[in-house]
Short mmCIF file of C-alpha atoms in Angstrom, two decimals:
data_model
loop_
_atom_site.label_atom_id
_atom_site.label_comp_id
_atom_site.label_asym_id
_atom_site.label_seq_id
_atom_site.Cartn_x
_atom_site.Cartn_y
_atom_site.Cartn_z
CA GLU K 1 134.62 253.08 179.58
CA ALA K 2 135.41 249.19 179.54
CA GLY K 3 135.19 247.45 176.16
CA VAL K 4 133.28 244.59 175.12
CA THR K 5 134.42 242.05 176.70
CA GLN K 6 134.03 238.38 176.28
CA PHE K 7 134.94 235.42 177.54
CA PRO K 8 136.77 232.26 177.86
CA SER K 9 139.25 233.96 175.04
CA HIS K 10 140.05 230.39 173.64
CA SER K 11 138.14 226.90 173.42
CA VAL K 12 138.91 223.34 172.01
CA ILE K 13 136.25 221.12 172.69
CA GLU K 14 136.02 217.39 170.35
CA LYS K 15 132.86 217.50 168.48
CA GLY K 16 129.66 216.70 169.67
CA GLN K 17 130.22 218.59 173.07
CA THR K 18 128.72 221.78 174.50
CA VAL K 19 130.22 224.98 174.21
CA THR K 20 128.21 227.71 176.03
CA LEU K 21 130.46 231.67 174.31
CA ARG K 22 129.34 234.01 176.96
CA CYS K 23 129.90 238.05 175.71
CA ASP K 24 128.79 241.50 177.90
CA PRO K 25 128.85 244.49 176.22
CA ILE K 26 130.13 248.08 176.72
CA SER K 27 127.37 249.30 179.27
CA GLY K 28 124.87 250.74 178.11
CA HIS K 29 123.94 249.11 175.04
CA ASP K 30 120.92 248.08 174.40
CA ASN K 31 121.82 246.21 170.51
CA LEU K 32 124.41 242.82 170.69
CA TYR K 33 125.80 241.42 167.96
CA TRP K 34 127.50 238.39 167.01
CA TYR K 35 130.06 236.95 164.21
CA ARG K 36 131.82 234.90 163.67
CA ARG K 37 134.63 234.02 161.30
CA VAL K 38 135.73 230.85 160.16
CA MET K 39 139.09 230.11 158.45
CA GLY K 40 139.94 231.92 155.27
CA LYS K 41 136.27 234.00 155.09
CA GLU K 42 135.55 236.71 155.75
CA ILE K 43 133.29 237.99 158.75
CA LYS K 44 129.64 236.58 158.91
CA PHE K 45 126.79 238.11 161.19
CA LEU K 46 124.69 235.69 163.05
CA LEU K 47 122.40 237.97 165.33
CA HIS K 48 121.18 240.63 166.48
CA PHE K 49 119.60 241.34 169.71
CA VAL K 50 117.53 244.43 171.60
CA LYS K 51 117.96 244.60 174.86
CA GLU K 52 116.23 240.40 175.73
CA SER K 53 115.12 240.45 171.92
CA LYS K 54 116.07 238.88 168.91
CA GLN K 55 116.16 241.92 166.03
CA ASP K 56 117.77 239.78 163.21
CA GLU K 57 118.34 236.38 163.54
CA SER K 58 118.54 234.98 159.89
CA GLY K 59 122.44 233.99 160.63
CA MET K 60 122.62 231.66 162.27
CA PRO K 61 123.70 228.25 160.23
CA ASN K 62 121.48 225.52 162.62
CA ASN K 63 119.44 224.76 165.07
CA ARG K 64 123.08 223.46 167.16
CA PHE K 65 123.77 227.28 167.68
CA LEU K 66 120.92 228.71 170.93
CA ALA K 67 121.57 232.84 171.64
CA GLU K 68 120.41 234.36 174.86
CA ARG K 69 120.45 237.07 176.38
CA THR K 70 118.17 236.95 179.55
CA GLY K 71 117.17 240.19 181.24
CA GLY K 72 119.46 242.83 178.04
CA THR K 73 122.33 242.31 179.40
CA TYR K 74 124.76 240.28 178.98
CA SER K 75 124.58 237.46 175.68
CA THR K 76 125.61 233.90 175.73
CA LEU K 77 126.02 231.38 172.32
CA LYS K 78 125.78 227.93 172.80
CA VAL K 79 126.48 225.61 170.30
CA GLN K 80 125.17 221.80 171.25
CA PRO K 81 126.59 219.37 169.89
CA ALA K 82 129.68 221.04 167.82
CA GLU K 83 130.91 219.80 164.98
CA LEU K 84 133.85 219.98 163.26
CA GLU K 85 132.81 223.49 161.08
CA ASP K 86 131.20 225.67 163.65
CA SER K 87 135.80 226.29 164.45
CA GLY K 88 136.20 229.67 163.92
CA VAL K 89 136.72 232.89 166.11
CA TYR K 90 133.38 234.37 167.39
CA PHE K 91 132.89 238.56 167.97
CA CYS K 92 130.56 239.80 170.01
CA ALA K 93 129.49 243.57 169.04
CA SER K 94 128.08 246.27 170.82
CA SER K 95 126.25 249.73 169.54
CA ARG K 96 124.00 252.43 172.03
CA GLY K 97 121.65 253.35 169.07
CA PRO K 98 121.71 255.74 166.08
CA GLY K 99 124.10 257.44 165.95
CA GLY K 100 124.74 260.70 163.31
CA ALA K 101 122.98 260.34 159.97
CA GLY K 102 121.05 257.56 162.04
CA VAL K 103 124.23 254.88 161.69
CA TYR K 104 124.92 252.58 164.63
CA GLU K 105 127.83 252.28 165.49
CA GLN K 106 129.50 248.85 166.62
CA TYR K 107 132.28 247.91 169.23
CA PHE K 108 133.85 244.77 169.01
CA GLY K 109 134.99 242.73 171.72
CA PRO K 110 138.32 240.75 171.29
CA GLY K 111 136.50 236.78 170.62
CA THR K 112 136.33 233.62 171.33
CA ARG K 113 138.43 231.38 169.33
CA LEU K 114 136.99 228.19 169.50
CA THR K 115 139.39 224.96 168.02
CA VAL K 116 136.69 221.92 167.70
CA THR K 117 138.32 218.55 167.28
CA ARG Y 1 130.05 237.28 143.53
CA LYS Y 2 130.76 238.57 147.54
CA GLU Y 3 128.69 241.63 148.80
CA VAL Y 4 131.63 243.94 148.89
CA GLU Y 5 133.99 243.20 147.50
CA GLN Y 6 138.17 245.03 148.75
CA ASP Y 7 141.32 244.24 146.46
CA PRO Y 8 143.69 242.18 149.52
CA GLY Y 9 146.91 242.90 149.61
CA PRO Y 10 149.02 242.75 150.57
CA PHE Y 11 150.14 246.42 150.48
CA ASN Y 12 153.53 247.37 150.73
CA VAL Y 13 154.17 251.10 151.05
CA PRO Y 14 157.52 252.51 152.52
CA GLU Y 15 156.53 254.77 155.93
CA GLY Y 16 155.72 258.66 154.09
CA ALA Y 17 154.39 257.20 151.66
CA THR Y 18 150.03 257.97 151.03
CA VAL Y 19 147.93 254.42 149.63
CA ALA Y 20 144.70 254.29 149.16
CA PHE Y 21 142.12 251.66 149.58
CA ASN Y 22 139.77 250.98 147.45
CA CYS Y 23 135.91 248.50 148.20
CA THR Y 24 132.98 248.22 146.21
CA TYR Y 25 129.58 247.09 147.34
CA SER Y 26 126.30 245.00 145.69
CA ASN Y 27 123.89 245.93 147.51
CA SER Y 28 122.23 249.08 146.71
CA ALA Y 29 119.89 249.39 150.11
CA SER Y 30 123.17 249.41 152.31
CA GLN Y 31 122.48 252.69 154.37
CA SER Y 32 125.67 252.93 156.63
CA PHE Y 33 129.29 252.47 155.50
CA PHE Y 34 132.53 251.62 157.89
CA TRP Y 35 136.24 251.40 157.46
CA TYR Y 36 137.58 249.21 160.53
CA ARG Y 37 141.16 248.03 161.57
CA GLN Y 38 142.09 244.82 162.58
CA ASP Y 39 144.98 243.59 163.85
CA CYS Y 40 146.36 240.37 163.83
CA ARG Y 41 144.55 237.92 166.12
CA LYS Y 42 143.00 241.55 166.85
CA GLU Y 43 139.60 241.98 167.18
CA PRO Y 44 138.20 244.64 164.55
CA LYS Y 45 138.12 247.96 165.37
CA LEU Y 46 136.62 251.42 163.67
CA LEU Y 47 138.47 253.51 162.16
CA MET Y 48 135.48 255.91 161.09
CA SER Y 49 132.29 255.76 159.67
CA VAL Y 50 131.48 256.91 156.22
CA TYR Y 51 129.41 259.37 154.73
CA SER Y 52 127.94 260.87 151.63
CA SER Y 53 129.82 264.02 151.90
CA GLY Y 54 133.19 262.05 152.46
CA ASN Y 55 134.82 262.47 155.38
CA GLU Y 56 138.32 263.52 157.05
CA ASP Y 57 140.33 261.91 160.45
CA GLY Y 58 143.66 263.10 160.68
CA ARG Y 59 145.35 261.65 158.30
CA PHE Y 60 142.63 259.45 156.42
CA THR Y 61 139.80 260.48 154.05
CA ALA Y 62 136.83 258.13 153.55
CA GLN Y 63 134.92 258.91 150.19
CA LEU Y 64 131.53 257.13 149.34
CA ASN Y 65 129.92 256.96 145.96
CA ARG Y 66 126.49 255.30 146.38
CA ALA Y 67 126.23 255.99 142.55
CA SER Y 68 128.87 253.76 141.67
CA GLN Y 69 128.33 251.80 144.89
CA TYR Y 70 131.57 252.75 145.69
CA ILE Y 71 134.24 253.31 148.85
CA SER Y 72 137.87 254.25 149.42
CA LEU Y 73 140.30 255.53 151.99
CA LEU Y 74 143.39 257.65 151.82
CA ILE Y 75 146.07 257.34 154.37
CA ARG Y 76 148.06 259.97 154.58
CA ASP Y 77 152.26 259.83 155.40
CA SER Y 78 151.85 256.43 156.46
CA LYS Y 79 153.74 255.46 160.02
CA LEU Y 80 154.32 251.94 160.69
CA SER Y 81 151.72 251.59 163.08
CA ASP Y 82 149.64 252.02 160.42
CA SER Y 83 150.06 247.86 159.23
CA ALA Y 84 146.80 246.61 159.63
CA THR Y 85 144.36 244.49 157.80
CA TYR Y 86 141.88 247.33 157.01
CA LEU Y 87 138.22 246.02 156.22
CA CYS Y 88 135.94 247.20 153.97
CA VAL Y 89 132.07 247.20 155.49
CA VAL Y 90 128.89 247.81 155.43
CA ASN Y 91 125.03 247.79 156.66
CA GLY Y 92 123.18 245.13 155.48
CA GLY Y 93 120.43 246.84 153.53
CA GLY Y 94 118.20 249.18 155.88
CA PHE Y 95 119.60 245.56 158.49
CA GLN Y 96 121.99 246.93 160.97
CA LYS Y 97 124.01 243.09 159.99
CA LEU Y 98 127.61 244.08 158.47
CA VAL Y 99 128.88 242.43 156.19
CA PHE Y 100 132.66 242.76 156.09
CA GLY Y 101 135.14 241.98 153.13
CA THR Y 102 137.61 240.25 153.48
CA GLY Y 103 140.26 242.82 153.81
CA THR Y 104 143.49 244.83 152.52
CA ARG Y 105 146.99 244.15 153.78
CA LEU Y 106 149.25 246.89 154.54
CA LEU Y 107 152.08 246.87 154.76
CA VAL Y 108 154.17 250.09 156.28
CA SER Y 109 158.02 249.45 155.76
CA PRO Y 110 161.24 251.82 157.07
#
């Protein structure tokens, strides 16, 4: 079974430009999550999709960030316009559904390292 | 105060040693608990879920104390390959979003 994949692995853009990150979840996983780690900080939640619907977007920092999951398969996260503080590693994760004891085990992709200069 | 607190370490131990990591969480509504392992510049990998009764997977044992809001991970017979950062992770109080600690770094030496 293929894991979560993300593209690109690295992106370097200038302040004010637009970047789109892509995540392909594990096949059959309805739940898809975006997280971010900025330098020196812990990994923080951004949002959660169930199929194509946004279940929780409480972690989205501002309206420069737009996430979509058309058709309930892959997801994109667009940052427009990018600011210096958006630099960090963006992780995507997916889960199938509640497993034992109602636990949703999330599996992470390799991340996209975004540098805004 | 951080929602999930961990000692950042590093913990330096020789091969074969037993090492224990602790973690506390602040949200009493959290329902799911995990330990993830993260190697340098890699993604977090699920090591184990932590259940109320405690659970063991080979050399790894996890314990949960809901009353004290405390989670632990015990690694026995440490291997060089156990060197990594261990992330204590809880769900955000009834929601699926995960809340991460900053991680505890483990270095196992020959």
